[in-house]
Amino acid sequence: MNIKELMQELSACNGASNVSKIRKNVVKLDMVKDSSKEFFIKLRDLGFEHCSLITAIDNQPEFELVYHFTSVNRSVSVGSTDMSVMVEVHVFLDRDAPTIESISDLWGGANWHER
């Protein structure tokens, strides 16, 4: 699957919007909170085996969660070099209820980021 096909696959997911390629090997998208767990399961099943970052941004009046997922086994050709693919996911949370389901059951290392 090339980056364009990956973007099409992610665009078809429930709750995904603003899917774009921000670098030759990086796809960025927004995801609604209520569909996020289902989407994260899909990412894991697509072979994104590493969650390298979870952070939060206070955008008043909402919070923005940013997740970075990498697939070492999935790569795209950039010139003569193969590069791993990364997906950057943004989830927006209401300030009055800033909670979201954990993903540490999908990526054990996410436990550290979620603390």
PDB file of C-alpha atoms in Angstrom:
ATOM      1  CA  MET A   1       0.000   0.000   0.000  1.00  0.00           C
ATOM      2  CA  ASN A   2       1.446   3.358  -0.982  1.00  0.00           C
ATOM      3  CA  ILE A   3       0.847   6.642   0.852  1.00  0.00           C
ATOM      4  CA  LYS A   4      -2.059   7.619  -1.421  1.00  0.00           C
ATOM      5  CA  GLU A   5      -3.807   4.292  -0.799  1.00  0.00           C
ATOM      6  CA  LEU A   6      -3.201   4.660   2.938  1.00  0.00           C
ATOM      7  CA  MET A   7      -4.763   8.124   2.854  1.00  0.00           C
ATOM      8  CA  GLN A   8      -7.818   6.728   1.056  1.00  0.00           C
ATOM      9  CA  GLU A   9      -8.124   3.911   3.593  1.00  0.00           C
ATOM     10  CA  LEU A  10      -7.891   6.326   6.527  1.00  0.00           C
ATOM     11  CA  SER A  11     -10.309   8.793   4.898  1.00  0.00           C
ATOM     12  CA  ALA A  12     -12.929   6.040   4.741  1.00  0.00           C
ATOM     13  CA  CYS A  13     -12.811   5.510   8.519  1.00  0.00           C
ATOM     14  CA  ASN A  14     -15.774   6.677  10.569  1.00  0.00           C
ATOM     15  CA  GLY A  15     -14.978  10.024  12.213  1.00  0.00           C
ATOM     16  CA  ALA A  16     -11.871  10.849  10.152  1.00  0.00           C
ATOM     17  CA  SER A  17     -11.567  14.259   8.511  1.00  0.00           C
ATOM     18  CA  ASN A  18      -8.941  16.599   7.071  1.00  0.00           C
ATOM     19  CA  VAL A  19      -6.737  13.708   5.930  1.00  0.00           C
ATOM     20  CA  SER A  20      -3.621  15.126   4.317  1.00  0.00           C
ATOM     21  CA  LYS A  21      -0.032  14.272   3.501  1.00  0.00           C
ATOM     22  CA  ILE A  22       2.154  16.693   5.451  1.00  0.00           C
ATOM     23  CA  ARG A  23       5.493  15.130   4.478  1.00  0.00           C
ATOM     24  CA  LYS A  24       6.414  12.453   1.968  1.00  0.00           C
ATOM     25  CA  ASN A  25       5.959   9.735   4.576  1.00  0.00           C
ATOM     26  CA  VAL A  26       3.549  11.381   7.068  1.00  0.00           C
ATOM     27  CA  VAL A  27      -0.254  11.467   6.996  1.00  0.00           C
ATOM     28  CA  LYS A  28      -2.146  13.811   9.336  1.00  0.00           C
ATOM     29  CA  LEU A  29      -5.838  13.631  10.179  1.00  0.00           C
ATOM     30  CA  ASP A  30      -8.461  14.751  12.655  1.00  0.00           C
ATOM     31  CA  MET A  31     -10.579  12.141  14.444  1.00  0.00           C
ATOM     32  CA  VAL A  32     -13.736  12.614  16.477  1.00  0.00           C
ATOM     33  CA  LYS A  33     -13.492  11.376  20.050  1.00  0.00           C
ATOM     34  CA  ASP A  34     -16.433   8.968  19.815  1.00  0.00           C
ATOM     35  CA  SER A  35     -14.845   7.055  16.910  1.00  0.00           C
ATOM     36  CA  SER A  36     -11.253   7.228  18.112  1.00  0.00           C
ATOM     37  CA  LYS A  37     -10.917   3.799  19.759  1.00  0.00           C
ATOM     38  CA  GLU A  38     -12.337   2.042  16.696  1.00  0.00           C
ATOM     39  CA  PHE A  39      -9.933   4.034  14.530  1.00  0.00           C
ATOM     40  CA  PHE A  40      -6.932   3.206  16.716  1.00  0.00           C
ATOM     41  CA  ILE A  41      -7.786  -0.508  16.462  1.00  0.00           C
ATOM     42  CA  LYS A  42      -7.827  -0.123  12.668  1.00  0.00           C
ATOM     43  CA  LEU A  43      -4.402   1.582  12.751  1.00  0.00           C
ATOM     44  CA  ARG A  44      -2.973  -1.247  14.832  1.00  0.00           C
ATOM     45  CA  ASP A  45      -4.464  -3.797  12.434  1.00  0.00           C
ATOM     46  CA  LEU A  46      -2.938  -1.924   9.479  1.00  0.00           C
ATOM     47  CA  GLY A  47       0.494  -2.592  10.987  1.00  0.00           C
ATOM     48  CA  PHE A  48       1.250   0.591  12.905  1.00  0.00           C
ATOM     49  CA  GLU A  49       3.149  -1.130  15.669  1.00  0.00           C
ATOM     50  CA  HIS A  50       4.589   1.855  17.521  1.00  0.00           C
ATOM     51  CA  CYS A  51       2.929   4.759  19.357  1.00  0.00           C
ATOM     52  CA  SER A  52       5.779   7.224  19.714  1.00  0.00           C
ATOM     53  CA  LEU A  53       3.946  10.246  21.114  1.00  0.00           C
ATOM     54  CA  ILE A  54       0.793  11.360  22.868  1.00  0.00           C
ATOM     55  CA  THR A  55       0.601  14.975  23.940  1.00  0.00           C
ATOM     56  CA  ALA A  56      -2.071  17.553  24.694  1.00  0.00           C
ATOM     57  CA  ILE A  57      -2.432  21.164  23.641  1.00  0.00           C
ATOM     58  CA  ASP A  58      -4.672  23.608  25.502  1.00  0.00           C
ATOM     59  CA  ASN A  59      -6.363  25.462  22.650  1.00  0.00           C
ATOM     60  CA  GLN A  60      -8.986  27.126  24.843  1.00  0.00           C
ATOM     61  CA  PRO A  61     -11.801  26.391  24.916  1.00  0.00           C
ATOM     62  CA  GLU A  62     -10.885  22.805  23.953  1.00  0.00           C
ATOM     63  CA  PHE A  63      -7.995  20.410  24.376  1.00  0.00           C
ATOM     64  CA  GLU A  64      -6.268  18.866  21.376  1.00  0.00           C
ATOM     65  CA  LEU A  65      -4.659  15.448  21.762  1.00  0.00           C
ATOM     66  CA  VAL A  66      -1.932  14.593  19.263  1.00  0.00           C
ATOM     67  CA  TYR A  67      -0.867  10.998  18.652  1.00  0.00           C
ATOM     68  CA  HIS A  68       2.032   9.779  16.480  1.00  0.00           C
ATOM     69  CA  PHE A  69       2.018   6.211  15.173  1.00  0.00           C
ATOM     70  CA  THR A  70       4.772   4.618  13.116  1.00  0.00           C
ATOM     71  CA  SER A  71       4.923   1.507  10.997  1.00  0.00           C
ATOM     72  CA  VAL A  72       8.475   0.285  10.645  1.00  0.00           C
ATOM     73  CA  ASN A  73       7.344  -2.571   8.387  1.00  0.00           C
ATOM     74  CA  ARG A  74       5.338  -0.283   6.088  1.00  0.00           C
ATOM     75  CA  SER A  75       7.506   2.030   4.027  1.00  0.00           C
ATOM     76  CA  VAL A  76       7.274   4.466   1.149  1.00  0.00           C
ATOM     77  CA  SER A  77       9.942   5.260  -1.397  1.00  0.00           C
ATOM     78  CA  VAL A  78      11.316   8.777  -1.215  1.00  0.00           C
ATOM     79  CA  GLY A  79      13.795   9.076  -4.033  1.00  0.00           C
ATOM     80  CA  SER A  80      16.085   6.080  -3.648  1.00  0.00           C
ATOM     81  CA  THR A  81      15.356   5.714   0.080  1.00  0.00           C
ATOM     82  CA  ASP A  82      12.613   3.721   1.785  1.00  0.00           C
ATOM     83  CA  MET A  83      11.148   5.539   4.785  1.00  0.00           C
ATOM     84  CA  SER A  84       8.820   4.256   7.491  1.00  0.00           C
ATOM     85  CA  VAL A  85       5.295   5.671   7.457  1.00  0.00           C
ATOM     86  CA  MET A  86       3.894   7.817  10.265  1.00  0.00           C
ATOM     87  CA  VAL A  87       0.294   8.788  10.999  1.00  0.00           C
ATOM     88  CA  GLU A  88      -0.409  11.863  13.125  1.00  0.00           C
ATOM     89  CA  VAL A  89      -3.888  11.859  14.684  1.00  0.00           C
ATOM     90  CA  HIS A  90      -5.546  14.897  16.294  1.00  0.00           C
ATOM     91  CA  VAL A  91      -8.523  14.414  18.634  1.00  0.00           C
ATOM     92  CA  PHE A  92     -10.335  17.409  20.113  1.00  0.00           C
ATOM     93  CA  LEU A  93     -11.801  17.179  23.620  1.00  0.00           C
ATOM     94  CA  ASP A  94     -14.366  19.392  25.300  1.00  0.00           C
ATOM     95  CA  ARG A  95     -12.923  21.254  28.278  1.00  0.00           C
ATOM     96  CA  ASP A  96     -15.869  20.188  30.466  1.00  0.00           C
ATOM     97  CA  ALA A  97     -15.280  16.464  29.769  1.00  0.00           C
ATOM     98  CA  PRO A  98     -11.615  16.036  28.782  1.00  0.00           C
ATOM     99  CA  THR A  99     -11.528  12.236  28.800  1.00  0.00           C
ATOM    100  CA  ILE A 100     -10.830   9.614  26.158  1.00  0.00           C
ATOM    101  CA  GLU A 101     -10.421   5.842  26.183  1.00  0.00           C
ATOM    102  CA  SER A 102      -6.939   4.525  26.843  1.00  0.00           C
ATOM    103  CA  ILE A 103      -5.020   2.914  24.000  1.00  0.00           C
ATOM    104  CA  SER A 104      -2.490   1.155  26.240  1.00  0.00           C
ATOM    105  CA  ASP A 105      -4.320  -2.118  25.578  1.00  0.00           C
ATOM    106  CA  LEU A 106      -3.389  -1.687  21.892  1.00  0.00           C
ATOM    107  CA  TRP A 107       0.129  -0.273  22.345  1.00  0.00           C
ATOM    108  CA  GLY A 108       1.690  -1.081  25.713  1.00  0.00           C
ATOM    109  CA  GLY A 109       4.081   1.858  25.456  1.00  0.00           C
ATOM    110  CA  ALA A 110       1.150   4.285  25.340  1.00  0.00           C
ATOM    111  CA  ASN A 111       0.781   3.710  29.076  1.00  0.00           C
ATOM    112  CA  TRP A 112       3.763   5.979  29.714  1.00  0.00           C
ATOM    113  CA  HIS A 113       2.377   8.790  27.508  1.00  0.00           C
ATOM    114  CA  GLU A 114      -1.106   8.610  29.028  1.00  0.00           C
ATOM    115  CA  ARG A 115       0.065   9.313  32.583  1.00  0.00           C
TER     116      ARG A 115
END
